[in-house]
Amino acid sequence: MNKKKRIVIALGGNALGNTLPEQMAAVKITAKAIVDLIEEGCEVVVAHGNGPQVGMINNAMAALSREDVNQPNTPLSVCVAMSQAYIGYDLQNALREELYNRNIYDIPVATMITQIRVDSDDPAFQNPSKPIGHFMDAAQAKIAEEKYGYIMKEDSGRGYRRVVASPKPAEIIEIGAIRSLVDSGQLVIACGGGGIPVTRQGNHLKGASAVIDKDFASCLLAEELDADFLIILTAVEKAAIRFGKPDVKWLDDLSVEEAKAYIQEGHFAPGSMLPKVEAAVRFASSKEGRTSLITLLEKAKDGILGKTGTRIHQ
Ligand code: ADP
Ligand code: MG
C-alpha cells in the first residue's frame, strides 16, 4: 500500500486576514485549499502565523488594563495563547464544514494549544527585532516604554512600534499529543503563531516575552512529525532573486546549496521571505527525501503536483 504523503502547511498572513470579519471570510478560502490537498491523498498538519492577531489582542488587553486598575497587563505569551485559540477556532470550524461539504466525515479536526521551548540564552533576547502591534508617535512610544517596559523602535519612517525578541524554537512541548492525533488520522492545527514561547525552569515552563517565527516553528514541527513536505503558503507564488527589480527571476527548483548561495547574496528580505527560505533549506537538509515548497495559498494543490511554486530539495 502506498503510504500517504505527510505535509505540514505553514499559513501566512493572507490566509487569515487582518480583522475578525476578514479572518472569518479568509478561512473559508484557506479551508478549500487545505481540503484540496486531503482529497489529493495527503495527510495534512496545519501551522499558522499570528502577526496581526497577536497585535490586536495585545492592544485590546492593554486597553483593558488602562480602563481597569485591577487588571494588570497581559504577558505576550498569554496573548499568543489567545491568538492560537481564536485562529484555531475559526480554522477548525471552516475545515470541518469544508470536509463535510465534500462528504468527508471521518477526519476529526482539532486545535492543539502548543507551547514551544526557547533557550533563555538565545541571542535574540538581547536584540529584540520583531515589530508587533500598531504604530505610535514618539510621545505614545515614550509612555509605552515607561509604563509597560516595552522596547520601542522607529520603523522605517512610519512611526514607533513595539519590538519583541524572536528566538529560535528548540522543543515542541506538546509534540507527543500532536503526533498521536496526526498518526490516528486527525487533522491537527498546531504551533499557531509560532507556538507559545516558554523557557524551562526545572519542572516549570515560564512564558517568555517573545514571538517565535512561524516559519521556523513549522519547520521544527515538520521535522518532528517526519513529514515528507513542508509547504509555506504565502502572498507570492514563488520566491525570487532580484525581487522587485526589473530583472526579477522567479525561482522554480532549487537545491539546498543553490538556496544557501542566494541567501548569502541577500536576495530574501529579513522578516518576510528570508525566514521562509531558511526554514525551507533547514527542512530539506534535515533528512533525505524531504522537500520544501513555497507558494501561494490558492496554488497549494498545483504546487504539490509539481506545477508551480519554489521547490527546495537536497
Ligand atoms: P507571511 O505572512 O506569509 O509570512 P510575509 O509578508 O512575511 O508573509 O512574507 C511574504 C512576502 O515576502 C511577499 O509578499 C513579498 O512581498 C516578500 N518578499 C521579500 N523578498 C522576497 C523575494 N526575494 N521573493 C519573493 N517575495 C519576497
Ligand atoms: Mg511572515
Short mmCIF file of C-alpha atoms and ligand atoms in Angstrom, two decimals:
data_model
loop_
_atom_site.label_atom_id
_atom_site.label_comp_id
_atom_site.label_asym_id
_atom_site.label_seq_id
_atom_site.Cartn_x
_atom_site.Cartn_y
_atom_site.Cartn_z
CA MET A 1 0.00 0.00 0.00
CA ASN A 2 1.23 3.46 -0.88
CA LYS A 3 1.97 5.48 2.25
CA LYS A 4 0.20 8.84 2.30
CA LYS A 5 2.44 11.87 1.90
CA ARG A 6 2.58 13.78 5.17
CA ILE A 7 2.52 17.55 4.72
CA VAL A 8 3.00 20.34 7.24
CA ILE A 9 1.44 23.55 5.95
CA ALA A 10 2.52 26.93 7.30
CA LEU A 11 -0.20 29.51 6.70
CA GLY A 12 0.84 33.15 6.29
CA GLY A 13 -1.00 36.39 6.97
CA ASN A 14 -3.00 36.33 3.75
CA ALA A 15 -4.62 33.02 4.77
CA LEU A 16 -6.16 34.69 7.83
CA GLY A 17 -6.80 38.40 7.09
CA ASN A 18 -6.35 41.31 9.49
CA THR A 19 -9.70 41.72 11.29
CA LEU A 20 -12.37 39.43 12.74
CA PRO A 21 -14.66 39.62 9.67
CA GLU A 22 -11.68 39.33 7.32
CA GLN A 23 -10.48 36.22 9.12
CA MET A 24 -13.91 34.59 9.02
CA ALA A 25 -14.01 35.11 5.25
CA ALA A 26 -10.36 34.18 4.65
CA VAL A 27 -10.50 30.84 6.48
CA LYS A 28 -13.22 29.63 4.07
CA ILE A 29 -10.79 30.02 1.15
CA THR A 30 -7.94 28.58 3.22
CA ALA A 31 -10.04 25.56 4.18
CA LYS A 32 -10.73 24.84 0.49
CA ALA A 33 -7.01 24.88 -0.29
CA ILE A 34 -6.26 22.52 2.61
CA VAL A 35 -9.08 20.07 1.84
CA ASP A 36 -7.93 20.04 -1.82
CA LEU A 37 -4.67 18.53 -0.55
CA ILE A 38 -6.53 15.99 1.59
CA GLU A 39 -8.53 14.98 -1.50
CA GLU A 40 -5.22 14.53 -3.32
CA GLY A 41 -4.48 11.83 -0.75
CA CYS A 42 -2.17 13.84 1.54
CA GLU A 43 -2.07 13.73 5.33
CA VAL A 44 -2.12 17.38 6.39
CA VAL A 45 -1.00 19.18 9.54
CA VAL A 46 -1.65 22.92 9.79
CA ALA A 47 0.51 25.58 11.43
CA HIS A 48 -0.04 29.32 11.07
CA GLY A 49 1.20 32.83 11.82
CA ASN A 50 -0.48 35.40 14.07
CA GLY A 51 1.14 38.81 13.42
CA PRO A 52 -2.00 40.98 13.12
CA GLN A 53 -3.98 38.86 15.59
CA VAL A 54 -1.44 38.90 18.41
CA GLY A 55 -1.00 42.65 17.89
CA MET A 56 -4.77 43.14 18.12
CA ILE A 57 -5.10 41.00 21.26
CA ASN A 58 -2.12 42.70 22.87
CA ASN A 59 -3.66 46.14 22.22
CA ALA A 60 -7.08 45.05 23.47
CA MET A 61 -5.59 43.68 26.70
CA ALA A 62 -3.52 46.86 27.14
CA ALA A 63 -6.71 48.92 26.78
CA LEU A 64 -8.38 46.74 29.43
CA SER A 65 -5.58 47.38 31.91
CA ARG A 66 -5.78 51.11 31.19
CA GLU A 67 -9.50 51.11 31.96
CA ASP A 68 -9.46 48.82 34.99
CA VAL A 69 -6.74 49.26 37.61
CA ASN A 70 -7.41 45.71 38.85
CA GLN A 71 -6.28 44.24 35.54
CA PRO A 72 -2.50 44.08 35.19
CA ASN A 73 -1.01 44.00 31.70
CA THR A 74 -1.29 40.66 29.88
CA PRO A 75 2.01 38.85 29.17
CA LEU A 76 2.80 38.40 25.50
CA SER A 77 2.91 34.60 25.94
CA VAL A 78 -0.73 34.71 27.08
CA CYS A 79 -1.60 36.89 24.07
CA VAL A 80 -0.04 34.24 21.79
CA ALA A 81 -2.12 31.55 23.56
CA MET A 82 -5.27 33.63 23.00
CA SER A 83 -4.39 34.04 19.33
CA GLN A 84 -3.93 30.25 18.95
CA ALA A 85 -7.39 29.65 20.33
CA TYR A 86 -9.05 32.40 18.30
CA ILE A 87 -7.42 31.43 15.00
CA GLY A 88 -7.71 27.71 15.75
CA TYR A 89 -11.44 28.10 16.36
CA ASP A 90 -12.05 29.83 13.02
CA LEU A 91 -9.84 27.35 11.15
CA GLN A 92 -11.25 24.18 12.70
CA ASN A 93 -14.79 25.45 12.19
CA ALA A 94 -14.14 26.20 8.49
CA LEU A 95 -12.18 22.97 7.89
CA ARG A 96 -14.90 20.79 9.40
CA GLU A 97 -17.52 22.48 7.22
CA GLU A 98 -15.42 22.13 4.06
CA LEU A 99 -14.78 18.42 4.79
CA TYR A 100 -18.49 17.84 5.30
CA ASN A 101 -19.30 19.79 2.10
CA ARG A 102 -17.16 17.22 0.26
CA ASN A 103 -18.76 14.27 2.06
CA ILE A 104 -15.64 13.54 4.13
CA TYR A 105 -16.95 12.59 7.57
CA ASP A 106 -14.10 10.54 9.02
CA ILE A 107 -11.44 13.19 9.63
CA PRO A 108 -11.88 14.90 13.02
CA VAL A 109 -10.37 18.40 13.26
CA ALA A 110 -8.71 19.72 16.40
CA THR A 111 -6.51 22.60 17.52
CA MET A 112 -3.63 21.87 19.89
CA ILE A 113 -2.64 24.74 22.17
CA THR A 114 1.12 24.44 21.72
CA GLN A 115 4.00 25.63 23.89
CA ILE A 116 7.44 25.79 22.35
CA ARG A 117 10.55 25.92 24.47
CA VAL A 118 13.15 28.51 23.59
CA ASP A 119 16.62 28.87 25.13
CA SER A 120 16.74 31.65 27.72
CA ASP A 121 20.22 32.50 26.45
CA ASP A 122 19.10 32.71 22.81
CA PRO A 123 20.90 35.82 21.50
CA ALA A 124 17.54 37.08 20.15
CA PHE A 125 16.60 38.09 23.72
CA GLN A 126 19.46 40.62 23.69
CA ASN A 127 18.32 42.05 20.39
CA PRO A 128 14.52 42.32 20.10
CA SER A 129 13.77 42.76 16.42
CA LYS A 130 10.24 41.64 15.64
CA PRO A 131 7.75 44.55 15.41
CA ILE A 132 4.26 43.80 16.75
CA GLY A 133 1.09 45.84 17.24
CA HIS A 134 0.20 49.27 15.92
CA PHE A 135 2.33 52.32 15.10
CA MET A 136 2.73 55.07 17.73
CA ASP A 137 4.12 58.61 17.70
CA ALA A 138 7.18 59.49 19.78
CA ALA A 139 5.15 60.64 22.82
CA GLN A 140 3.00 57.48 22.89
CA ALA A 141 6.10 55.36 22.46
CA LYS A 142 7.73 57.02 25.47
CA ILE A 143 4.67 56.28 27.63
CA ALA A 144 4.66 52.64 26.49
CA GLU A 145 8.34 52.34 27.43
CA GLU A 146 7.87 53.87 30.85
CA LYS A 147 4.56 52.29 31.77
CA TYR A 148 4.92 48.77 30.37
CA GLY A 149 8.68 48.44 29.94
CA TYR A 150 8.19 47.84 26.20
CA ILE A 151 11.13 48.26 23.87
CA MET A 152 10.08 50.67 21.14
CA LYS A 153 11.83 51.11 17.81
CA GLU A 154 11.34 53.54 14.97
CA ASP A 155 10.16 51.55 11.93
CA SER A 156 11.33 52.92 8.55
CA GLY A 157 9.91 56.46 8.92
CA ARG A 158 6.40 55.21 9.71
CA GLY A 159 6.45 55.74 13.48
CA TYR A 160 7.30 53.66 16.52
CA ARG A 161 6.35 50.06 17.17
CA ARG A 162 6.96 47.69 19.99
CA VAL A 163 9.66 45.17 19.18
CA VAL A 164 9.98 41.79 20.85
CA ALA A 165 12.57 39.04 20.77
CA SER A 166 12.15 36.32 18.15
CA PRO A 167 14.13 33.36 19.49
CA LYS A 168 14.55 30.08 17.61
CA PRO A 169 12.20 27.22 18.57
CA ALA A 170 14.07 24.49 20.46
CA GLU A 171 11.41 21.95 21.50
CA ILE A 172 7.69 21.49 20.91
CA ILE A 173 6.31 20.62 24.34
CA GLU A 174 3.06 19.02 23.14
CA ILE A 175 4.68 17.07 20.27
CA GLY A 176 3.62 13.71 21.75
CA ALA A 177 -0.04 14.70 21.80
CA ILE A 178 0.17 16.22 18.32
CA ARG A 179 1.83 13.05 16.95
CA SER A 180 -0.83 10.80 18.47
CA LEU A 181 -3.61 12.79 16.84
CA VAL A 182 -1.87 13.00 13.46
CA ASP A 183 -0.96 9.29 13.50
CA SER A 184 -4.59 8.41 14.13
CA GLY A 185 -5.68 10.31 11.03
CA GLN A 186 -6.93 13.53 12.59
CA LEU A 187 -6.50 16.96 11.04
CA VAL A 188 -4.49 18.95 13.56
CA ILE A 189 -3.82 22.68 13.83
CA ALA A 190 -0.72 23.21 15.96
CA CYS A 191 2.16 25.59 16.70
CA GLY A 192 -0.10 28.59 15.94
CA GLY A 193 1.65 31.94 15.87
CA GLY A 194 4.97 30.13 16.08
CA GLY A 195 3.93 28.48 19.37
CA ILE A 196 3.68 29.94 22.87
CA PRO A 197 7.29 30.73 23.79
CA VAL A 198 8.35 29.27 27.14
CA THR A 199 11.66 28.78 28.93
CA ARG A 200 12.37 25.82 31.20
CA GLN A 201 12.88 26.42 34.91
CA GLY A 202 13.06 22.92 36.39
CA ASN A 203 9.57 21.48 36.02
CA HIS A 204 8.12 24.91 35.40
CA LEU A 205 7.71 26.33 31.91
CA LYS A 206 7.74 30.11 32.12
CA GLY A 207 6.04 32.19 29.40
CA ALA A 208 8.59 34.33 27.55
CA SER A 209 8.03 37.83 26.19
CA ALA A 210 8.74 36.85 22.62
CA VAL A 211 7.18 35.77 19.35
CA ILE A 212 8.67 32.77 17.56
CA ASP A 213 8.77 32.95 13.77
CA LYS A 214 6.05 30.64 12.43
CA ASP A 215 8.23 29.57 9.51
CA PHE A 216 10.87 28.13 11.89
CA ALA A 217 8.25 26.62 14.22
CA SER A 218 6.57 24.91 11.24
CA CYS A 219 9.94 23.56 10.13
CA LEU A 220 10.55 22.02 13.56
CA LEU A 221 7.02 20.56 13.56
CA ALA A 222 7.58 19.03 10.12
CA GLU A 223 10.90 17.51 11.25
CA GLU A 224 9.38 16.12 14.45
CA LEU A 225 6.45 14.56 12.58
CA ASP A 226 8.82 13.12 9.95
CA ALA A 227 6.82 14.88 7.23
CA ASP A 228 7.58 14.50 3.53
CA PHE A 229 6.76 18.11 2.69
CA LEU A 230 6.90 21.50 4.37
CA ILE A 231 4.64 23.84 2.42
CA ILE A 232 4.88 27.52 3.26
CA LEU A 233 1.81 29.26 1.87
CA THR A 234 2.18 32.99 1.48
CA ALA A 235 1.31 36.02 -0.66
CA VAL A 236 3.63 35.23 -3.60
CA GLU A 237 3.58 32.24 -5.96
CA LYS A 238 7.36 31.85 -5.87
CA ALA A 239 10.41 33.22 -4.15
CA ALA A 240 12.56 35.37 -6.39
CA ILE A 241 16.05 36.69 -6.80
CA ARG A 242 16.34 40.39 -7.56
CA PHE A 243 12.81 40.69 -6.11
CA GLY A 244 11.12 43.99 -7.01
CA LYS A 245 13.74 44.77 -9.68
CA PRO A 246 13.11 44.87 -13.44
CA ASP A 247 15.29 41.79 -13.95
CA VAL A 248 13.49 39.76 -11.22
CA LYS A 249 13.78 35.99 -11.63
CA TRP A 250 11.16 33.74 -10.07
CA LEU A 251 12.64 30.51 -8.74
CA ASP A 252 11.17 27.09 -9.59
CA ASP A 253 13.50 24.42 -8.39
CA LEU A 254 16.47 24.84 -6.05
CA SER A 255 18.98 22.57 -4.43
CA VAL A 256 19.81 23.32 -0.82
CA GLU A 257 23.22 24.62 -1.99
CA GLU A 258 21.68 26.98 -4.56
CA ALA A 259 19.21 28.32 -1.99
CA LYS A 260 22.02 28.87 0.52
CA ALA A 261 24.00 30.81 -2.07
CA TYR A 262 21.03 33.09 -2.80
CA ILE A 263 20.56 33.63 0.94
CA GLN A 264 24.24 34.65 1.17
CA GLU A 265 23.78 37.08 -1.71
CA GLY A 266 20.95 38.78 0.24
CA HIS A 267 18.07 38.12 -2.17
CA PHE A 268 15.44 37.48 0.51
CA ALA A 269 14.11 40.21 2.81
CA PRO A 270 14.67 39.58 6.54
CA GLY A 271 11.38 39.24 8.40
CA SER A 272 9.42 38.11 5.32
CA MET A 273 10.98 35.85 2.65
CA LEU A 274 14.29 35.13 4.40
CA PRO A 275 12.85 33.06 7.29
CA LYS A 276 10.80 31.06 4.75
CA VAL A 277 13.80 30.18 2.60
CA GLU A 278 15.91 29.48 5.71
CA ALA A 279 13.19 27.20 7.13
CA ALA A 280 12.75 25.54 3.72
CA VAL A 281 16.50 24.87 3.49
CA ARG A 282 16.64 23.55 7.02
CA PHE A 283 13.79 21.11 6.47
CA ALA A 284 15.07 19.88 3.09
CA SER A 285 18.55 19.35 4.61
CA SER A 286 17.27 17.51 7.66
CA LYS A 287 16.74 14.11 6.01
CA GLU A 288 16.84 12.56 2.57
CA GLY A 289 13.59 12.75 0.65
CA ARG A 290 12.25 15.82 2.43
CA THR A 291 11.08 18.63 0.16
CA SER A 292 10.08 22.21 0.94
CA LEU A 293 7.73 24.29 -1.16
CA ILE A 294 6.97 27.99 -1.03
CA THR A 295 3.89 29.12 -2.93
CA LEU A 296 0.61 30.99 -2.95
CA LEU A 297 -2.25 29.70 -0.82
CA GLU A 298 -4.51 29.31 -3.86
CA LYS A 299 -1.77 27.33 -5.66
CA ALA A 300 -1.16 24.74 -2.92
CA LYS A 301 -2.59 21.89 -4.98
CA ASP A 302 -0.74 22.86 -8.16
CA GLY A 303 2.37 23.17 -6.02
CA ILE A 304 2.12 19.68 -4.58
CA LEU A 305 1.51 18.33 -8.10
CA GLY A 306 4.79 19.95 -9.18
CA LYS A 307 3.19 22.60 -11.40
CA THR A 308 4.26 25.75 -9.57
CA GLY A 309 5.96 27.27 -6.51
CA THR A 310 9.59 27.28 -5.42
CA ARG A 311 10.76 23.80 -4.50
CA ILE A 312 13.82 23.23 -2.36
CA HIS A 313 15.33 19.76 -2.06
CA GLN A 314 18.64 18.06 -1.34
P1 ADP B 1 3.58 35.70 5.55
O1 ADP B 1 2.50 36.41 6.29
O2 ADP B 1 3.07 34.67 4.63
O3 ADP B 1 4.69 35.19 6.45
P2 ADP B 1 5.37 37.82 4.66
O4 ADP B 1 4.81 39.14 4.27
O5 ADP B 1 6.09 37.70 5.96
O6 ADP B 1 4.19 36.78 4.54
O7 ADP B 1 6.36 37.30 3.52
C1 ADP B 1 5.95 37.23 2.16
C2 ADP B 1 6.41 38.46 1.39
O8 ADP B 1 7.83 38.47 1.22
C3 ADP B 1 5.94 38.55 -0.03
O9 ADP B 1 4.61 39.04 -0.11
C4 ADP B 1 6.95 39.51 -0.68
O10 ADP B 1 6.44 40.83 -0.70
C5 ADP B 1 8.13 39.48 0.27
N1 ADP B 1 9.43 39.15 -0.32
C6 ADP B 1 10.60 39.67 0.13
N2 ADP B 1 11.65 39.20 -0.56
C7 ADP B 1 11.14 38.36 -1.50
C8 ADP B 1 11.74 37.55 -2.53
N3 ADP B 1 13.06 37.53 -2.73
N4 ADP B 1 10.92 36.79 -3.29
C9 ADP B 1 9.58 36.80 -3.09
N5 ADP B 1 8.96 37.55 -2.13
C10 ADP B 1 9.72 38.33 -1.34
MG MG B 2 5.91 36.44 7.74
#
